[in-house]
Short mmCIF file of N, CA and C in Angstrom, two decimals:
data_model
loop_
_atom_site.label_atom_id
_atom_site.label_comp_id
_atom_site.label_asym_id
_atom_site.label_seq_id
_atom_site.Cartn_x
_atom_site.Cartn_y
_atom_site.Cartn_z
N MET A 1 97.61 81.87 43.00
CA MET A 1 96.79 81.14 43.95
C MET A 1 96.76 81.94 45.26
N GLU A 2 95.58 82.11 45.80
CA GLU A 2 95.49 82.90 47.03
C GLU A 2 95.96 82.08 48.23
N GLN A 3 96.32 82.79 49.31
CA GLN A 3 96.95 82.16 50.47
C GLN A 3 96.06 81.09 51.10
N GLY A 4 94.75 81.34 51.19
CA GLY A 4 93.84 80.34 51.78
C GLY A 4 93.88 79.03 51.04
N ASN A 5 93.91 79.09 49.71
CA ASN A 5 93.99 77.87 48.90
C ASN A 5 95.34 77.19 49.07
N GLN A 6 96.40 77.99 49.16
CA GLN A 6 97.73 77.41 49.35
C GLN A 6 97.83 76.70 50.70
N LEU A 7 97.27 77.30 51.73
CA LEU A 7 97.30 76.66 53.05
C LEU A 7 96.51 75.36 53.04
N HIS A 8 95.35 75.38 52.36
CA HIS A 8 94.55 74.16 52.24
C HIS A 8 95.36 73.09 51.51
N GLU A 9 96.02 73.48 50.43
CA GLU A 9 96.83 72.54 49.66
C GLU A 9 98.00 72.01 50.50
N LEU A 10 98.58 72.86 51.32
CA LEU A 10 99.67 72.44 52.20
C LEU A 10 99.19 71.39 53.20
N VAL A 11 98.06 71.65 53.84
CA VAL A 11 97.51 70.70 54.81
C VAL A 11 97.15 69.39 54.11
N GLN A 12 96.54 69.50 52.94
CA GLN A 12 96.20 68.30 52.17
C GLN A 12 97.46 67.52 51.81
N GLY A 13 98.52 68.23 51.46
CA GLY A 13 99.79 67.59 51.15
C GLY A 13 100.35 66.83 52.35
N PHE A 14 100.24 67.41 53.55
CA PHE A 14 100.67 66.72 54.77
C PHE A 14 99.90 65.42 54.95
N ARG A 15 98.59 65.49 54.75
CA ARG A 15 97.75 64.28 54.91
C ARG A 15 98.17 63.19 53.93
N GLU A 16 98.36 63.59 52.67
CA GLU A 16 98.74 62.62 51.65
C GLU A 16 100.12 62.03 51.92
N LEU A 17 101.04 62.85 52.39
CA LEU A 17 102.38 62.38 52.72
C LEU A 17 102.32 61.38 53.88
N LYS A 18 101.54 61.72 54.90
CA LYS A 18 101.40 60.82 56.05
C LYS A 18 100.80 59.48 55.62
N ARG A 19 99.77 59.53 54.78
CA ARG A 19 99.12 58.31 54.31
C ARG A 19 100.11 57.47 53.50
N ALA A 20 100.83 58.10 52.56
CA ALA A 20 101.78 57.38 51.73
C ALA A 20 102.90 56.78 52.57
N PHE A 21 103.39 57.53 53.53
CA PHE A 21 104.44 57.06 54.43
C PHE A 21 103.96 55.85 55.22
N HIS A 22 102.74 55.95 55.77
CA HIS A 22 102.20 54.84 56.57
C HIS A 22 101.99 53.60 55.69
N GLN A 23 101.59 53.79 54.45
CA GLN A 23 101.40 52.64 53.56
C GLN A 23 102.73 51.93 53.29
N VAL A 24 103.80 52.70 53.10
CA VAL A 24 105.12 52.09 52.89
C VAL A 24 105.54 51.31 54.13
N VAL A 25 105.39 51.92 55.29
CA VAL A 25 105.77 51.26 56.55
C VAL A 25 104.96 49.98 56.73
N SER A 26 103.65 50.06 56.55
CA SER A 26 102.78 48.89 56.75
C SER A 26 103.13 47.77 55.78
N LYS A 27 103.38 48.13 54.53
CA LYS A 27 103.71 47.12 53.52
C LYS A 27 105.01 46.39 53.88
N GLN A 28 106.02 47.13 54.32
CA GLN A 28 107.29 46.52 54.69
C GLN A 28 107.15 45.68 55.96
N ALA A 29 106.39 46.19 56.92
CA ALA A 29 106.18 45.46 58.17
C ALA A 29 105.44 44.15 57.92
N GLU A 30 104.43 44.19 57.05
CA GLU A 30 103.64 42.98 56.75
C GLU A 30 104.51 41.86 56.21
N LYS A 31 105.56 42.20 55.48
CA LYS A 31 106.46 41.18 54.92
C LYS A 31 107.08 40.33 56.02
N LEU A 32 107.17 40.90 57.24
CA LEU A 32 107.77 40.17 58.36
C LEU A 32 106.74 39.79 59.42
N GLY A 33 105.46 39.94 59.07
CA GLY A 33 104.40 39.47 59.97
C GLY A 33 104.05 40.40 61.11
N ILE A 34 104.36 41.69 60.99
CA ILE A 34 103.96 42.64 62.02
C ILE A 34 103.16 43.76 61.37
N THR A 35 102.55 44.59 62.19
CA THR A 35 101.77 45.72 61.68
C THR A 35 102.65 46.97 61.63
N GLY A 36 102.15 47.98 60.93
CA GLY A 36 102.86 49.26 60.88
C GLY A 36 103.02 49.86 62.26
N ILE A 37 101.97 49.78 63.07
CA ILE A 37 102.04 50.31 64.45
C ILE A 37 103.11 49.57 65.24
N GLN A 38 103.18 48.25 65.09
CA GLN A 38 104.21 47.49 65.80
C GLN A 38 105.61 47.91 65.35
N PHE A 39 105.76 48.23 64.07
CA PHE A 39 107.05 48.73 63.59
C PHE A 39 107.41 50.04 64.27
N TYR A 40 106.43 50.96 64.38
CA TYR A 40 106.69 52.24 65.05
C TYR A 40 107.11 52.01 66.51
N VAL A 41 106.45 51.06 67.17
CA VAL A 41 106.78 50.74 68.57
C VAL A 41 108.20 50.18 68.66
N LEU A 42 108.53 49.24 67.79
CA LEU A 42 109.87 48.66 67.79
C LEU A 42 110.93 49.73 67.54
N SER A 43 110.67 50.61 66.60
CA SER A 43 111.63 51.69 66.29
C SER A 43 111.81 52.63 67.47
N ALA A 44 110.70 52.99 68.11
CA ALA A 44 110.78 53.89 69.27
C ALA A 44 111.58 53.25 70.40
N LEU A 45 111.38 51.95 70.62
CA LEU A 45 112.10 51.26 71.69
C LEU A 45 113.57 51.02 71.33
N ARG A 46 113.88 50.98 70.05
CA ARG A 46 115.28 50.89 69.64
C ARG A 46 115.97 52.22 69.92
N GLU A 47 115.28 53.32 69.61
CA GLU A 47 115.85 54.65 69.82
C GLU A 47 115.98 54.98 71.30
N GLN A 48 115.02 54.55 72.10
CA GLN A 48 115.00 54.83 73.55
C GLN A 48 114.67 53.50 74.24
N PRO A 49 115.70 52.74 74.64
CA PRO A 49 115.49 51.37 75.11
C PRO A 49 114.57 51.16 76.31
N GLU A 50 114.44 52.12 77.19
CA GLU A 50 113.56 51.94 78.35
C GLU A 50 112.54 53.06 78.38
N LEU A 51 111.32 52.75 77.95
CA LEU A 51 110.26 53.75 77.95
C LEU A 51 109.09 53.26 78.78
N SER A 52 108.46 54.19 79.47
CA SER A 52 107.21 53.86 80.16
C SER A 52 106.12 53.79 79.10
N MET A 53 105.00 53.20 79.47
CA MET A 53 103.88 53.08 78.54
C MET A 53 103.42 54.47 78.08
N SER A 54 103.32 55.43 79.01
CA SER A 54 102.83 56.76 78.63
C SER A 54 103.83 57.49 77.73
N ASP A 55 105.14 57.34 77.99
CA ASP A 55 106.14 57.97 77.13
C ASP A 55 106.11 57.36 75.72
N LEU A 56 105.95 56.05 75.66
CA LEU A 56 105.87 55.38 74.37
C LEU A 56 104.61 55.80 73.62
N ALA A 57 103.49 55.89 74.33
CA ALA A 57 102.22 56.31 73.71
C ALA A 57 102.37 57.68 73.08
N GLU A 58 103.06 58.57 73.77
CA GLU A 58 103.28 59.92 73.24
C GLU A 58 104.15 59.88 71.99
N ARG A 59 105.18 59.05 72.01
CA ARG A 59 106.10 58.97 70.86
C ARG A 59 105.45 58.39 69.61
N VAL A 60 104.54 57.42 69.80
CA VAL A 60 103.91 56.77 68.64
C VAL A 60 102.51 57.31 68.36
N HIS A 61 102.11 58.33 69.11
CA HIS A 61 100.83 59.02 68.91
C HIS A 61 99.63 58.08 69.03
N LEU A 62 99.62 57.31 70.11
CA LEU A 62 98.50 56.43 70.42
C LEU A 62 98.04 56.69 71.84
N GLY A 63 96.79 56.37 72.11
CA GLY A 63 96.29 56.44 73.47
C GLY A 63 96.84 55.29 74.28
N ASN A 64 96.90 55.45 75.61
CA ASN A 64 97.44 54.40 76.47
C ASN A 64 96.68 53.08 76.33
N SER A 65 95.35 53.14 76.24
CA SER A 65 94.57 51.89 76.16
C SER A 65 94.82 51.18 74.83
N THR A 66 94.92 51.93 73.74
CA THR A 66 95.21 51.32 72.44
C THR A 66 96.60 50.70 72.46
N LEU A 67 97.57 51.45 72.98
CA LEU A 67 98.94 50.96 73.03
C LEU A 67 99.05 49.73 73.91
N SER A 68 98.30 49.68 74.98
CA SER A 68 98.35 48.54 75.88
C SER A 68 98.02 47.24 75.14
N GLY A 69 97.01 47.27 74.28
CA GLY A 69 96.66 46.09 73.49
C GLY A 69 97.76 45.71 72.51
N VAL A 70 98.38 46.72 71.90
CA VAL A 70 99.48 46.48 70.96
C VAL A 70 100.64 45.83 71.71
N ILE A 71 100.98 46.36 72.88
CA ILE A 71 102.09 45.82 73.68
C ILE A 71 101.78 44.40 74.15
N ASP A 72 100.53 44.15 74.55
CA ASP A 72 100.15 42.78 74.95
C ASP A 72 100.45 41.79 73.82
N ARG A 73 100.05 42.14 72.59
CA ARG A 73 100.28 41.24 71.45
C ARG A 73 101.77 41.10 71.15
N MET A 74 102.51 42.19 71.28
CA MET A 74 103.95 42.14 71.00
C MET A 74 104.69 41.36 72.08
N GLU A 75 104.22 41.46 73.30
CA GLU A 75 104.83 40.69 74.39
C GLU A 75 104.57 39.20 74.17
N LYS A 76 103.35 38.87 73.78
CA LYS A 76 102.98 37.48 73.52
C LYS A 76 103.81 36.91 72.36
N ALA A 77 104.12 37.76 71.36
CA ALA A 77 104.92 37.33 70.21
C ALA A 77 106.41 37.26 70.54
N GLY A 78 106.80 37.77 71.71
CA GLY A 78 108.19 37.71 72.13
C GLY A 78 109.05 38.87 71.67
N TYR A 79 108.43 39.99 71.26
CA TYR A 79 109.18 41.14 70.76
C TYR A 79 109.53 42.16 71.83
N VAL A 80 108.69 42.29 72.84
CA VAL A 80 108.94 43.24 73.92
C VAL A 80 108.68 42.57 75.26
N GLU A 81 109.23 43.19 76.30
CA GLU A 81 108.94 42.72 77.65
C GLU A 81 108.77 43.91 78.57
N ARG A 82 107.95 43.71 79.57
CA ARG A 82 107.74 44.74 80.59
C ARG A 82 108.65 44.40 81.77
N LYS A 83 109.28 45.44 82.32
CA LYS A 83 110.14 45.24 83.50
C LYS A 83 109.80 46.28 84.54
N ARG A 84 109.75 45.86 85.78
CA ARG A 84 109.54 46.79 86.90
C ARG A 84 110.87 47.45 87.23
N SER A 85 110.80 48.72 87.52
CA SER A 85 112.00 49.47 87.89
C SER A 85 112.49 49.02 89.26
N ASP A 86 113.80 48.89 89.40
CA ASP A 86 114.38 48.56 90.70
C ASP A 86 114.26 49.74 91.65
N LEU A 87 114.24 50.95 91.11
CA LEU A 87 114.17 52.16 91.94
C LEU A 87 112.75 52.45 92.42
N ASP A 88 111.78 52.19 91.56
CA ASP A 88 110.38 52.46 91.90
C ASP A 88 109.53 51.32 91.35
N ARG A 89 109.11 50.43 92.22
CA ARG A 89 108.38 49.23 91.80
C ARG A 89 107.06 49.54 91.10
N ARG A 90 106.57 50.77 91.25
CA ARG A 90 105.32 51.15 90.57
C ARG A 90 105.55 51.42 89.09
N THR A 91 106.80 51.68 88.73
CA THR A 91 107.14 52.05 87.36
C THR A 91 107.47 50.81 86.54
N VAL A 92 106.81 50.69 85.40
CA VAL A 92 107.07 49.59 84.46
C VAL A 92 107.64 50.20 83.19
N THR A 93 108.76 49.66 82.74
CA THR A 93 109.34 50.13 81.48
C THR A 93 109.28 49.01 80.45
N LEU A 94 109.29 49.41 79.20
CA LEU A 94 109.21 48.46 78.09
C LEU A 94 110.58 48.32 77.45
N HIS A 95 110.91 47.10 77.05
CA HIS A 95 112.22 46.79 76.49
C HIS A 95 112.06 45.86 75.30
N LEU A 96 112.94 46.01 74.30
CA LEU A 96 112.97 45.07 73.20
C LEU A 96 113.66 43.79 73.66
N THR A 97 113.14 42.66 73.22
CA THR A 97 113.84 41.39 73.42
C THR A 97 114.83 41.24 72.26
N ASN A 98 115.65 40.21 72.30
CA ASN A 98 116.56 39.95 71.18
C ASN A 98 115.77 39.75 69.89
N GLU A 99 114.66 39.01 69.99
CA GLU A 99 113.82 38.78 68.82
C GLU A 99 113.20 40.09 68.32
N GLY A 100 112.83 40.96 69.25
CA GLY A 100 112.28 42.26 68.88
C GLY A 100 113.30 43.12 68.15
N ARG A 101 114.55 43.10 68.65
CA ARG A 101 115.62 43.86 67.98
C ARG A 101 115.87 43.32 66.57
N GLU A 102 115.85 42.00 66.45
CA GLU A 102 116.09 41.37 65.15
C GLU A 102 114.99 41.73 64.15
N ILE A 103 113.74 41.64 64.55
CA ILE A 103 112.63 41.95 63.62
C ILE A 103 112.64 43.44 63.28
N GLU A 104 113.00 44.29 64.24
CA GLU A 104 113.07 45.74 63.97
C GLU A 104 114.16 46.03 62.95
N GLU A 105 115.31 45.39 63.09
CA GLU A 105 116.41 45.60 62.15
C GLU A 105 116.02 45.15 60.74
N ARG A 106 115.38 43.99 60.66
CA ARG A 106 114.97 43.46 59.35
C ARG A 106 113.91 44.35 58.71
N THR A 107 112.95 44.80 59.50
CA THR A 107 111.90 45.68 58.97
C THR A 107 112.50 47.02 58.56
N ASN A 108 113.42 47.52 59.37
CA ASN A 108 114.05 48.81 59.06
C ASN A 108 114.84 48.74 57.75
N LEU A 109 115.50 47.63 57.49
CA LEU A 109 116.23 47.47 56.23
C LEU A 109 115.28 47.51 55.04
N LEU A 110 114.15 46.80 55.16
CA LEU A 110 113.14 46.82 54.09
C LEU A 110 112.59 48.23 53.90
N TYR A 111 112.34 48.90 55.02
CA TYR A 111 111.81 50.26 54.99
C TYR A 111 112.80 51.20 54.30
N GLN A 112 114.08 51.12 54.68
CA GLN A 112 115.11 51.98 54.09
C GLN A 112 115.20 51.77 52.57
N LYS A 113 115.11 50.51 52.17
CA LYS A 113 115.16 50.19 50.75
C LYS A 113 113.96 50.81 50.02
N ALA A 114 112.78 50.68 50.61
CA ALA A 114 111.56 51.22 50.01
C ALA A 114 111.61 52.75 49.94
N MET A 115 112.19 53.38 50.95
CA MET A 115 112.24 54.84 51.00
C MET A 115 113.42 55.41 50.21
N GLY A 116 114.21 54.55 49.60
CA GLY A 116 115.38 54.99 48.85
C GLY A 116 115.08 55.98 47.75
N LYS A 117 113.85 55.94 47.22
CA LYS A 117 113.46 56.87 46.16
C LYS A 117 113.56 58.32 46.63
N ILE A 118 113.36 58.54 47.91
CA ILE A 118 113.42 59.90 48.46
C ILE A 118 114.84 60.46 48.34
N SER A 119 115.82 59.57 48.30
CA SER A 119 117.21 60.04 48.22
C SER A 119 117.50 60.75 46.90
N ASP A 120 116.57 60.65 45.94
CA ASP A 120 116.73 61.39 44.67
C ASP A 120 116.47 62.88 44.84
N ILE A 121 115.81 63.26 45.93
CA ILE A 121 115.53 64.68 46.18
C ILE A 121 116.83 65.34 46.63
N PRO A 122 117.19 66.47 46.02
CA PRO A 122 118.44 67.15 46.41
C PRO A 122 118.47 67.50 47.90
N GLN A 123 119.65 67.39 48.49
CA GLN A 123 119.83 67.63 49.93
C GLN A 123 119.33 69.00 50.35
N GLU A 124 119.55 70.03 49.51
CA GLU A 124 119.10 71.38 49.87
C GLU A 124 117.59 71.43 50.03
N GLU A 125 116.87 70.71 49.15
CA GLU A 125 115.41 70.69 49.24
C GLU A 125 114.95 69.99 50.52
N ILE A 126 115.62 68.90 50.85
CA ILE A 126 115.27 68.18 52.08
C ILE A 126 115.51 69.06 53.29
N THR A 127 116.65 69.74 53.32
CA THR A 127 116.97 70.64 54.42
C THR A 127 115.92 71.75 54.52
N HIS A 128 115.53 72.31 53.39
CA HIS A 128 114.51 73.36 53.38
C HIS A 128 113.16 72.82 53.88
N LEU A 129 112.79 71.63 53.44
CA LEU A 129 111.53 71.02 53.90
C LEU A 129 111.53 70.80 55.41
N ILE A 130 112.64 70.29 55.92
CA ILE A 130 112.74 70.05 57.37
C ILE A 130 112.56 71.36 58.12
N ARG A 131 113.24 72.40 57.68
CA ARG A 131 113.14 73.71 58.32
C ARG A 131 111.69 74.23 58.27
N THR A 132 111.06 74.08 57.12
CA THR A 132 109.68 74.53 56.95
C THR A 132 108.73 73.74 57.84
N PHE A 133 108.87 72.41 57.86
CA PHE A 133 108.01 71.57 58.72
C PHE A 133 108.14 71.98 60.18
N ARG A 134 109.39 72.18 60.62
CA ARG A 134 109.61 72.56 62.02
C ARG A 134 108.98 73.91 62.34
N SER A 135 109.08 74.84 61.41
CA SER A 135 108.46 76.16 61.62
C SER A 135 106.95 76.04 61.76
N ILE A 136 106.33 75.25 60.89
CA ILE A 136 104.88 75.06 60.95
C ILE A 136 104.48 74.39 62.26
N ILE A 137 105.21 73.35 62.64
CA ILE A 137 104.92 72.65 63.90
C ILE A 137 105.04 73.60 65.08
N ASN A 138 106.10 74.41 65.12
CA ASN A 138 106.28 75.37 66.21
C ASN A 138 105.14 76.37 66.26
N LEU A 139 104.71 76.87 65.11
CA LEU A 139 103.59 77.81 65.06
C LEU A 139 102.31 77.17 65.58
N LEU A 140 102.05 75.94 65.16
CA LEU A 140 100.83 75.25 65.59
C LEU A 140 100.87 74.92 67.08
N GLU A 141 102.04 74.53 67.58
CA GLU A 141 102.15 74.23 69.01
C GLU A 141 102.00 75.49 69.85
N THR A 142 102.53 76.60 69.37
CA THR A 142 102.36 77.88 70.07
C THR A 142 100.89 78.26 70.11
N GLU A 143 100.18 78.05 69.00
CA GLU A 143 98.75 78.34 68.92
C GLU A 143 97.97 77.45 69.89
N LYS A 144 98.36 76.17 69.95
CA LYS A 144 97.68 75.21 70.83
C LYS A 144 97.85 75.61 72.30
N GLU A 145 99.05 76.06 72.66
CA GLU A 145 99.32 76.46 74.04
C GLU A 145 98.54 77.71 74.42
N GLY A 146 98.24 78.56 73.45
CA GLY A 146 97.53 79.80 73.72
C GLY A 146 96.03 79.64 73.89
N GLU A 147 95.50 78.45 73.69
CA GLU A 147 94.04 78.23 73.80
C GLU A 147 93.54 78.44 75.19
#
């Protein structure tokens, strides 16, 4: 197979993996009454408890206006809250509520169970894939910066 076809197949594989991954996340999130995007937001806020809207948007790969609507719905549902910084009143950070932490934990358990099939892949292959993905990302980011 020539290199051009292999690269096309690689990119297509990334797309299919992303789609399959998102379907698993969405399916598990739906079981608890939230969307896949809301699960990503909850997970990001669990990993980094105080994020600004723009930092969170970057982490979950959404635009600020799209994320704002998601946060409004999550705030109304009692999963997140906005807090003004004591140091800079112009800065608003997002925080998980107790209910938000609970739903994130429950969704994460369902997600881990669903993704358990991946644990059948040998550790060396996973390590190699991670290294390869990071190399590709670094190359693409370097290319993007050079524009």
